[in-house]
């Protein structure tokens, strides 16, 4: 149903449900004073650090930092989108979820477009599966048979075939009334700017649907059956697909076992399905990108152990080194990462065929622990029989340890380093502390002053709102637009103080998030930052906003509206001083940096081109 869920309904709903009951149905809790305690469901632990407060209607884990109310718990534990989590809570009370703006034509249009996108990908997946069964799909059938895949595995993973023609899928979808712009937006058609022509993105390829945790198709990967290039072709980024967060085979792995203990990260689609053919159902693959922090965060929510599987050649070792760097900040106590290197010339597909299921599983069991791989990397090319070699070895390991969260693992690694380097553990601890202090001073030195209306810049440790902030480290001052986002997040009712139009916003990479936040606040009249965060859950924008939410807003409540007005006045003044040529160049540079311009920015760029052309 179209329309936003009213904030007042959400507030009332959270006031009527009991977080202890909601959590207690999924986690074994014991009374501990005024609170309840249990083992955290979001990371592996042996002693309880997870508490639920009946008074505050809040849960918190002192081990991994997971926290929130009953709504957030359902979203995190059951992997539910925000609206469905609200529906589930409301269902407990036997009440219907109201929607605002359901009769608004614009809201109806937005809902229609969203449904078109979701349904489109399922229709395309069905089309590809049917074409695999037809005469034109025989070459794909033979290819899959040659790879040893049974009809059961092909069916489980929904594998299909994209015909070789230029418009087979396009014509099929057009006949169903799905507009071509929507097909382009969701990555199924390619639009040529020079000719205006559209044609199928995937042609004469074996098709692998990429599914989210609920089993819905959100993208595709296509593999050629010969020697053409590229061998693999993935869907582009779309409103529902972000390759830095999704993993192929994760839905199928969860379907195969409700009690997953570990997941193996392999390189490609065929590795995943080949292992499944040999009854190994816990493999997943990244989608044409290196393993990201988002990937690991998602996996460690489901299992306590992740095994990276790499080729044994030089490229595989380099990829493993990058994966190690990504994994280090994720290694809180209770989590485990291992590294499996295959014989040179083999991939999981060829190896499991040659050695069989048990032999491959034995290799996984004997995979190198993170600690051993770390020490191996540090020792590479160094003579540990010399003082200089041991110094470089210890320096390399200390640099890695500085990235690992405080806990038992870090302490044990420090102890192991002391034994291997010959240095006293106390000395190493002191060196590690000095390194942390030096890093903090270095970050402080890179802070940039930002003009604001009335208060001093506030440093923020976050994924960053801008590329400039990311280049200068984790602790940064916020830009003017970043300050506005922070104010609106902490004080959503301030949206009423904004001008009706958003002409005051500059054309930079932070503006799309600010626009999206303002649109959400105006549509939903939200008063709770937590509910705002829930709308962005699972996205990069959600990470940025979550980091801002954790930082205290050092502005008195009474002064916040004046601060917001001052920031807007500063942006307007800056705009008045900027020439059309400077504004044009700013937009062009933004686009060249890889930032996709939103609709308002594209319109402004077009008007600037016209204006500058008339001047010349």
PDB file of C-alpha atoms in Angstrom, residues 377-616:
ATOM      1  CA  UNK A 377      52.718 -12.059   5.777  1.00  0.00           C
ATOM      2  CA  UNK A 378      54.812 -10.095   8.260  1.00  0.00           C
ATOM      3  CA  UNK A 379      57.735 -12.547   8.017  1.00  0.00           C
ATOM      4  CA  UNK A 380      57.769 -12.666   4.218  1.00  0.00           C
ATOM      5  CA  UNK A 381      61.114 -11.563   2.819  1.00  0.00           C
ATOM      6  CA  UNK A 382      62.607 -10.865   6.248  1.00  0.00           C
ATOM      7  CA  UNK A 383      65.405 -12.648   8.047  1.00  0.00           C
ATOM      8  CA  UNK A 384      64.112 -13.153  11.594  1.00  0.00           C
ATOM      9  CA  UNK A 385      67.592 -14.181  12.707  1.00  0.00           C
ATOM     10  CA  UNK A 386      68.678 -10.542  12.453  1.00  0.00           C
ATOM     11  CA  UNK A 387      67.697  -7.621  14.682  1.00  0.00           C
ATOM     12  CA  UNK A 388      66.593  -5.601  11.637  1.00  0.00           C
ATOM     13  CA  UNK A 389      64.424  -8.449  10.363  1.00  0.00           C
ATOM     14  CA  UNK A 390      62.690  -8.892  13.702  1.00  0.00           C
ATOM     15  CA  UNK A 391      62.143  -5.115  13.950  1.00  0.00           C
ATOM     16  CA  UNK A 392      60.392  -4.981  10.566  1.00  0.00           C
ATOM     17  CA  UNK A 393      58.417  -8.117  11.417  1.00  0.00           C
ATOM     18  CA  UNK A 394      57.209  -6.650  14.733  1.00  0.00           C
ATOM     19  CA  UNK A 395      56.398  -3.285  13.115  1.00  0.00           C
ATOM     20  CA  UNK A 396      54.240  -4.975  10.460  1.00  0.00           C
ATOM     21  CA  UNK A 397      52.295  -6.976  13.052  1.00  0.00           C
ATOM     22  CA  UNK A 398      51.838  -3.981  15.366  1.00  0.00           C
ATOM     23  CA  UNK A 399      50.370  -2.010  12.476  1.00  0.00           C
ATOM     24  CA  UNK A 400      47.823  -4.800  11.943  1.00  0.00           C
ATOM     25  CA  UNK A 401      47.075  -5.076  15.675  1.00  0.00           C
ATOM     26  CA  UNK A 402      46.286  -1.366  15.811  1.00  0.00           C
ATOM     27  CA  UNK A 403      43.302  -2.092  13.556  1.00  0.00           C
ATOM     28  CA  UNK A 404      41.857  -4.948  15.645  1.00  0.00           C
ATOM     29  CA  UNK A 405      39.210  -4.057  18.297  1.00  0.00           C
ATOM     30  CA  UNK A 406      40.222  -4.385  21.930  1.00  0.00           C
ATOM     31  CA  UNK A 407      39.616  -7.856  23.302  1.00  0.00           C
ATOM     32  CA  UNK A 408      40.995 -11.315  23.941  1.00  0.00           C
ATOM     33  CA  UNK A 409      42.126 -11.912  20.353  1.00  0.00           C
ATOM     34  CA  UNK A 410      44.226  -8.756  20.329  1.00  0.00           C
ATOM     35  CA  UNK A 411      45.835  -9.684  23.667  1.00  0.00           C
ATOM     36  CA  UNK A 412      46.676 -13.205  22.485  1.00  0.00           C
ATOM     37  CA  UNK A 413      48.156 -11.907  19.227  1.00  0.00           C
ATOM     38  CA  UNK A 414      50.310  -9.501  21.203  1.00  0.00           C
ATOM     39  CA  UNK A 415      51.484 -12.385  23.391  1.00  0.00           C
ATOM     40  CA  UNK A 416      52.301 -14.478  20.306  1.00  0.00           C
ATOM     41  CA  UNK A 417      54.192 -11.551  18.775  1.00  0.00           C
ATOM     42  CA  UNK A 418      56.298 -11.260  21.942  1.00  0.00           C
ATOM     43  CA  UNK A 419      57.328 -14.918  21.651  1.00  0.00           C
ATOM     44  CA  UNK A 420      58.144 -14.687  17.948  1.00  0.00           C
ATOM     45  CA  UNK A 421      59.994 -11.380  18.067  1.00  0.00           C
ATOM     46  CA  UNK A 422      61.824 -11.806  21.372  1.00  0.00           C
ATOM     47  CA  UNK A 423      60.436  -8.506  22.694  1.00  0.00           C
ATOM     48  CA  UNK A 424      58.713  -8.279  26.062  1.00  0.00           C
ATOM     49  CA  UNK A 425      54.940  -8.097  25.878  1.00  0.00           C
ATOM     50  CA  UNK A 426      54.948  -4.946  28.028  1.00  0.00           C
ATOM     51  CA  UNK A 427      57.286  -3.256  25.541  1.00  0.00           C
ATOM     52  CA  UNK A 428      55.031  -4.208  22.639  1.00  0.00           C
ATOM     53  CA  UNK A 429      51.976  -2.942  24.504  1.00  0.00           C
ATOM     54  CA  UNK A 430      53.726   0.395  25.053  1.00  0.00           C
ATOM     55  CA  UNK A 431      54.730   0.602  21.383  1.00  0.00           C
ATOM     56  CA  UNK A 432      51.151  -0.168  20.352  1.00  0.00           C
ATOM     57  CA  UNK A 433      49.838   2.593  22.630  1.00  0.00           C
ATOM     58  CA  UNK A 434      52.380   5.068  21.208  1.00  0.00           C
ATOM     59  CA  UNK A 435      51.348   4.100  17.684  1.00  0.00           C
ATOM     60  CA  UNK A 436      47.696   4.769  18.529  1.00  0.00           C
ATOM     61  CA  UNK A 437      48.590   8.180  20.017  1.00  0.00           C
ATOM     62  CA  UNK A 438      50.697   9.114  16.991  1.00  0.00           C
ATOM     63  CA  UNK A 439      47.874   8.101  14.657  1.00  0.00           C
ATOM     64  CA  UNK A 440      45.412  10.236  16.600  1.00  0.00           C
ATOM     65  CA  UNK A 441      47.754  13.247  16.494  1.00  0.00           C
ATOM     66  CA  UNK A 442      48.229  12.763  12.762  1.00  0.00           C
ATOM     67  CA  UNK A 443      44.480  12.722  12.200  1.00  0.00           C
ATOM     68  CA  UNK A 444      44.107  15.847  14.316  1.00  0.00           C
ATOM     69  CA  UNK A 445      46.731  17.573  12.163  1.00  0.00           C
ATOM     70  CA  UNK A 446      44.699  16.866   9.017  1.00  0.00           C
ATOM     71  CA  UNK A 447      41.462  18.393  10.261  1.00  0.00           C
ATOM     72  CA  UNK A 448      40.283  21.131   7.955  1.00  0.00           C
ATOM     73  CA  UNK A 449      38.530  24.296   9.194  1.00  0.00           C
ATOM     74  CA  UNK A 450      34.979  24.664   7.899  1.00  0.00           C
ATOM     75  CA  UNK A 451      33.103  27.949   7.919  1.00  0.00           C
ATOM     76  CA  UNK A 452      29.913  27.691   9.948  1.00  0.00           C
ATOM     77  CA  UNK A 453      27.482  30.259  11.211  1.00  0.00           C
ATOM     78  CA  UNK A 454      27.910  30.235  14.950  1.00  0.00           C
ATOM     79  CA  UNK A 455      29.647  27.213  16.423  1.00  0.00           C
ATOM     80  CA  UNK A 456      33.019  25.542  15.984  1.00  0.00           C
ATOM     81  CA  UNK A 457      33.434  22.505  13.691  1.00  0.00           C
ATOM     82  CA  UNK A 458      32.631  19.186  15.311  1.00  0.00           C
ATOM     83  CA  UNK A 459      34.888  16.195  14.459  1.00  0.00           C
ATOM     84  CA  UNK A 460      33.088  13.023  13.467  1.00  0.00           C
ATOM     85  CA  UNK A 461      34.376   9.454  13.315  1.00  0.00           C
ATOM     86  CA  UNK A 462      32.360   7.919  10.530  1.00  0.00           C
ATOM     87  CA  UNK A 463      32.535   6.382   7.074  1.00  0.00           C
ATOM     88  CA  UNK A 464      32.472  10.041   6.032  1.00  0.00           C
ATOM     89  CA  UNK A 465      30.044  12.246   4.180  1.00  0.00           C
ATOM     90  CA  UNK A 466      32.593  13.268   1.588  1.00  0.00           C
ATOM     91  CA  UNK A 467      35.520  11.905  -0.358  1.00  0.00           C
ATOM     92  CA  UNK A 468      37.612  14.672   1.127  1.00  0.00           C
ATOM     93  CA  UNK A 469      36.834  13.415   4.621  1.00  0.00           C
ATOM     94  CA  UNK A 470      37.624   9.819   3.661  1.00  0.00           C
ATOM     95  CA  UNK A 471      41.003  10.854   2.284  1.00  0.00           C
ATOM     96  CA  UNK A 472      41.976  12.530   5.506  1.00  0.00           C
ATOM     97  CA  UNK A 473      41.198   9.725   7.917  1.00  0.00           C
ATOM     98  CA  UNK A 474      38.386   8.617  10.200  1.00  0.00           C
ATOM     99  CA  UNK A 475      38.142  11.703  12.450  1.00  0.00           C
ATOM    100  CA  UNK A 476      37.028  14.735  10.466  1.00  0.00           C
ATOM    101  CA  UNK A 477      35.118  17.973  10.721  1.00  0.00           C
ATOM    102  CA  UNK A 478      31.795  18.071   8.965  1.00  0.00           C
ATOM    103  CA  UNK A 479      31.133  20.317   6.006  1.00  0.00           C
ATOM    104  CA  UNK A 480      28.250  22.764   6.152  1.00  0.00           C
ATOM    105  CA  UNK A 481      25.886  20.305   4.443  1.00  0.00           C
ATOM    106  CA  UNK A 482      27.144  17.586   6.776  1.00  0.00           C
ATOM    107  CA  UNK A 483      26.295  19.774   9.768  1.00  0.00           C
ATOM    108  CA  UNK A 484      22.769  20.244   8.417  1.00  0.00           C
ATOM    109  CA  UNK A 485      22.355  16.482   8.022  1.00  0.00           C
ATOM    110  CA  UNK A 486      23.575  15.974  11.592  1.00  0.00           C
ATOM    111  CA  UNK A 487      21.144  18.574  12.970  1.00  0.00           C
ATOM    112  CA  UNK A 488      18.169  17.108  11.093  1.00  0.00           C
ATOM    113  CA  UNK A 489      19.041  13.589  12.185  1.00  0.00           C
ATOM    114  CA  UNK A 490      19.268  14.488  15.886  1.00  0.00           C
ATOM    115  CA  UNK A 491      16.325  16.908  15.723  1.00  0.00           C
ATOM    116  CA  UNK A 492      13.977  15.737  12.909  1.00  0.00           C
ATOM    117  CA  UNK A 493      11.335  18.373  13.739  1.00  0.00           C
ATOM    118  CA  UNK A 494      13.768  21.053  12.527  1.00  0.00           C
ATOM    119  CA  UNK A 495      12.725  20.144   8.977  1.00  0.00           C
ATOM    120  CA  UNK A 496       9.804  22.529   9.490  1.00  0.00           C
ATOM    121  CA  UNK A 497      12.284  25.427   9.739  1.00  0.00           C
ATOM    122  CA  UNK A 498      13.743  24.776   6.266  1.00  0.00           C
ATOM    123  CA  UNK A 499      12.816  26.948   3.254  1.00  0.00           C
ATOM    124  CA  UNK A 500      10.147  25.466   0.997  1.00  0.00           C
ATOM    125  CA  UNK A 501      12.601  25.005  -1.870  1.00  0.00           C
ATOM    126  CA  UNK A 502      16.060  23.465  -1.685  1.00  0.00           C
ATOM    127  CA  UNK A 503      17.801  25.972  -3.953  1.00  0.00           C
ATOM    128  CA  UNK A 504      20.209  26.762  -1.108  1.00  0.00           C
ATOM    129  CA  UNK A 505      21.826  23.325  -1.294  1.00  0.00           C
ATOM    130  CA  UNK A 506      25.181  23.287  -3.135  1.00  0.00           C
ATOM    131  CA  UNK A 507      25.893  20.860  -5.943  1.00  0.00           C
ATOM    132  CA  UNK A 508      28.315  18.502  -4.208  1.00  0.00           C
ATOM    133  CA  UNK A 509      28.482  14.827  -3.292  1.00  0.00           C
ATOM    134  CA  UNK A 510      26.811  15.277   0.102  1.00  0.00           C
ATOM    135  CA  UNK A 511      23.690  16.918  -1.314  1.00  0.00           C
ATOM    136  CA  UNK A 512      21.806  13.761  -2.482  1.00  0.00           C
ATOM    137  CA  UNK A 513      21.766  12.329   1.068  1.00  0.00           C
ATOM    138  CA  UNK A 514      20.640  15.673   2.478  1.00  0.00           C
ATOM    139  CA  UNK A 515      17.836  15.911  -0.106  1.00  0.00           C
ATOM    140  CA  UNK A 516      16.742  12.345   0.584  1.00  0.00           C
ATOM    141  CA  UNK A 517      16.694  12.932   4.341  1.00  0.00           C
ATOM    142  CA  UNK A 518      14.660  16.131   3.978  1.00  0.00           C
ATOM    143  CA  UNK A 519      12.162  14.407   1.665  1.00  0.00           C
ATOM    144  CA  UNK A 520      11.766  11.564   4.160  1.00  0.00           C
ATOM    145  CA  UNK A 521      11.258  13.892   7.127  1.00  0.00           C
ATOM    146  CA  UNK A 522       8.727  16.001   5.254  1.00  0.00           C
ATOM    147  CA  UNK A 523       6.794  12.930   4.116  1.00  0.00           C
ATOM    148  CA  UNK A 524       6.759  11.113   7.437  1.00  0.00           C
ATOM    149  CA  UNK A 525       6.873  13.884  10.064  1.00  0.00           C
ATOM    150  CA  UNK A 526       9.297  11.741  12.088  1.00  0.00           C
ATOM    151  CA  UNK A 527      10.416  12.761  15.543  1.00  0.00           C
ATOM    152  CA  UNK A 528      12.696   9.829  16.397  1.00  0.00           C
ATOM    153  CA  UNK A 529      16.258   9.524  14.978  1.00  0.00           C
ATOM    154  CA  UNK A 530      16.033   5.759  15.470  1.00  0.00           C
ATOM    155  CA  UNK A 531      13.104   5.446  13.090  1.00  0.00           C
ATOM    156  CA  UNK A 532      14.898   7.634  10.552  1.00  0.00           C
ATOM    157  CA  UNK A 533      17.911   5.313  10.745  1.00  0.00           C
ATOM    158  CA  UNK A 534      15.651   2.320  10.202  1.00  0.00           C
ATOM    159  CA  UNK A 535      14.621   3.697   6.798  1.00  0.00           C
ATOM    160  CA  UNK A 536      18.271   3.751   5.674  1.00  0.00           C
ATOM    161  CA  UNK A 537      19.158   0.388   7.265  1.00  0.00           C
ATOM    162  CA  UNK A 538      21.607  -1.708   5.229  1.00  0.00           C
ATOM    163  CA  UNK A 539      22.809   1.098   2.922  1.00  0.00           C
ATOM    164  CA  UNK A 540      26.004   3.164   2.807  1.00  0.00           C
ATOM    165  CA  UNK A 541      23.880   6.201   3.680  1.00  0.00           C
ATOM    166  CA  UNK A 542      22.635   4.281   6.713  1.00  0.00           C
ATOM    167  CA  UNK A 543      26.223   3.738   7.855  1.00  0.00           C
ATOM    168  CA  UNK A 544      26.995   7.443   7.523  1.00  0.00           C
ATOM    169  CA  UNK A 545      23.854   8.456   9.430  1.00  0.00           C
ATOM    170  CA  UNK A 546      24.440   5.819  12.129  1.00  0.00           C
ATOM    171  CA  UNK A 547      27.923   7.218  12.733  1.00  0.00           C
ATOM    172  CA  UNK A 548      26.489  10.732  13.042  1.00  0.00           C
ATOM    173  CA  UNK A 549      23.772   9.507  15.404  1.00  0.00           C
ATOM    174  CA  UNK A 550      26.365   8.073  17.784  1.00  0.00           C
ATOM    175  CA  UNK A 551      28.009  11.457  18.260  1.00  0.00           C
ATOM    176  CA  UNK A 552      26.591  13.861  20.799  1.00  0.00           C
ATOM    177  CA  UNK A 553      25.193  17.051  19.286  1.00  0.00           C
ATOM    178  CA  UNK A 554      27.071  19.748  21.199  1.00  0.00           C
ATOM    179  CA  UNK A 555      24.506  22.469  20.582  1.00  0.00           C
ATOM    180  CA  UNK A 556      21.856  23.432  23.187  1.00  0.00           C
ATOM    181  CA  UNK A 557      18.368  22.421  22.101  1.00  0.00           C
ATOM    182  CA  UNK A 558      17.177  26.022  22.215  1.00  0.00           C
ATOM    183  CA  UNK A 559      19.924  27.120  19.799  1.00  0.00           C
ATOM    184  CA  UNK A 560      19.544  24.399  17.169  1.00  0.00           C
ATOM    185  CA  UNK A 561      17.006  26.146  14.950  1.00  0.00           C
ATOM    186  CA  UNK A 562      19.128  29.307  14.893  1.00  0.00           C
ATOM    187  CA  UNK A 563      22.170  27.172  14.044  1.00  0.00           C
ATOM    188  CA  UNK A 564      20.299  25.580  11.125  1.00  0.00           C
ATOM    189  CA  UNK A 565      19.183  28.974   9.816  1.00  0.00           C
ATOM    190  CA  UNK A 566      22.750  30.252  10.084  1.00  0.00           C
ATOM    191  CA  UNK A 567      24.110  27.301   8.106  1.00  0.00           C
ATOM    192  CA  UNK A 568      21.549  27.830   5.330  1.00  0.00           C
ATOM    193  CA  UNK A 569      22.335  31.567   5.259  1.00  0.00           C
ATOM    194  CA  UNK A 570      26.024  30.692   4.902  1.00  0.00           C
ATOM    195  CA  UNK A 571      25.291  28.402   1.926  1.00  0.00           C
ATOM    196  CA  UNK A 572      23.129  31.053   0.245  1.00  0.00           C
ATOM    197  CA  UNK A 573      25.849  33.644   0.712  1.00  0.00           C
ATOM    198  CA  UNK A 574      28.419  31.271  -0.758  1.00  0.00           C
ATOM    199  CA  UNK A 575      26.170  30.655  -3.758  1.00  0.00           C
ATOM    200  CA  UNK A 576      25.766  34.360  -4.408  1.00  0.00           C
ATOM    201  CA  UNK A 577      29.547  34.721  -4.560  1.00  0.00           C
ATOM    202  CA  UNK A 578      29.960  31.804  -6.996  1.00  0.00           C
ATOM    203  CA  UNK A 579      29.813  32.455 -10.739  1.00  0.00           C
ATOM    204  CA  UNK A 580      27.831  30.233 -13.144  1.00  0.00           C
ATOM    205  CA  UNK A 581      31.149  29.016 -14.587  1.00  0.00           C
ATOM    206  CA  UNK A 582      32.321  27.934 -11.120  1.00  0.00           C
ATOM    207  CA  UNK A 583      28.991  26.215 -10.458  1.00  0.00           C
ATOM    208  CA  UNK A 584      29.187  24.449 -13.843  1.00  0.00           C
ATOM    209  CA  UNK A 585      32.733  23.248 -13.150  1.00  0.00           C
ATOM    210  CA  UNK A 586      31.725  22.008  -9.693  1.00  0.00           C
ATOM    211  CA  UNK A 587      28.954  19.869 -11.193  1.00  0.00           C
ATOM    212  CA  UNK A 588      31.201  18.525 -13.962  1.00  0.00           C
ATOM    213  CA  UNK A 589      33.933  17.626 -11.448  1.00  0.00           C
ATOM    214  CA  UNK A 590      31.338  15.934  -9.261  1.00  0.00           C
ATOM    215  CA  UNK A 591      30.169  13.776 -12.179  1.00  0.00           C
ATOM    216  CA  UNK A 592      33.741  12.962 -13.226  1.00  0.00           C
ATOM    217  CA  UNK A 593      34.505  11.764  -9.706  1.00  0.00           C
ATOM    218  CA  UNK A 594      31.939   8.982 -10.173  1.00  0.00           C
ATOM    219  CA  UNK A 595      29.119  10.606  -8.205  1.00  0.00           C
ATOM    220  CA  UNK A 596      25.775  10.149  -9.973  1.00  0.00           C
ATOM    221  CA  UNK A 597      23.925  13.467 -10.273  1.00  0.00           C
ATOM    222  CA  UNK A 598      20.372  13.505  -8.995  1.00  0.00           C
ATOM    223  CA  UNK A 599      17.456  14.941 -10.989  1.00  0.00           C
ATOM    224  CA  UNK A 600      17.770  18.472  -9.564  1.00  0.00           C
ATOM    225  CA  UNK A 601      21.514  18.533 -10.231  1.00  0.00           C
ATOM    226  CA  UNK A 602      21.042  17.355 -13.826  1.00  0.00           C
ATOM    227  CA  UNK A 603      18.433  20.048 -14.409  1.00  0.00           C
ATOM    228  CA  UNK A 604      20.732  22.705 -12.973  1.00  0.00           C
ATOM    229  CA  UNK A 605      23.624  21.491 -15.133  1.00  0.00           C
ATOM    230  CA  UNK A 606      21.454  21.713 -18.253  1.00  0.00           C
ATOM    231  CA  UNK A 607      20.378  25.280 -17.410  1.00  0.00           C
ATOM    232  CA  UNK A 608      24.015  26.287 -16.761  1.00  0.00           C
ATOM    233  CA  UNK A 609      25.086  24.881 -20.137  1.00  0.00           C
ATOM    234  CA  UNK A 610      22.388  26.986 -21.837  1.00  0.00           C
ATOM    235  CA  UNK A 611      23.320  30.085 -19.846  1.00  0.00           C
ATOM    236  CA  UNK A 612      27.043  29.795 -20.555  1.00  0.00           C
ATOM    237  CA  UNK A 613      26.415  29.044 -24.244  1.00  0.00           C
ATOM    238  CA  UNK A 614      24.354  32.240 -24.603  1.00  0.00           C
ATOM    239  CA  UNK A 615      27.145  34.274 -22.978  1.00  0.00           C
ATOM    240  CA  UNK A 616      29.666  32.990 -25.488  1.00  0.00           C
TER     241      UNK A 616
END
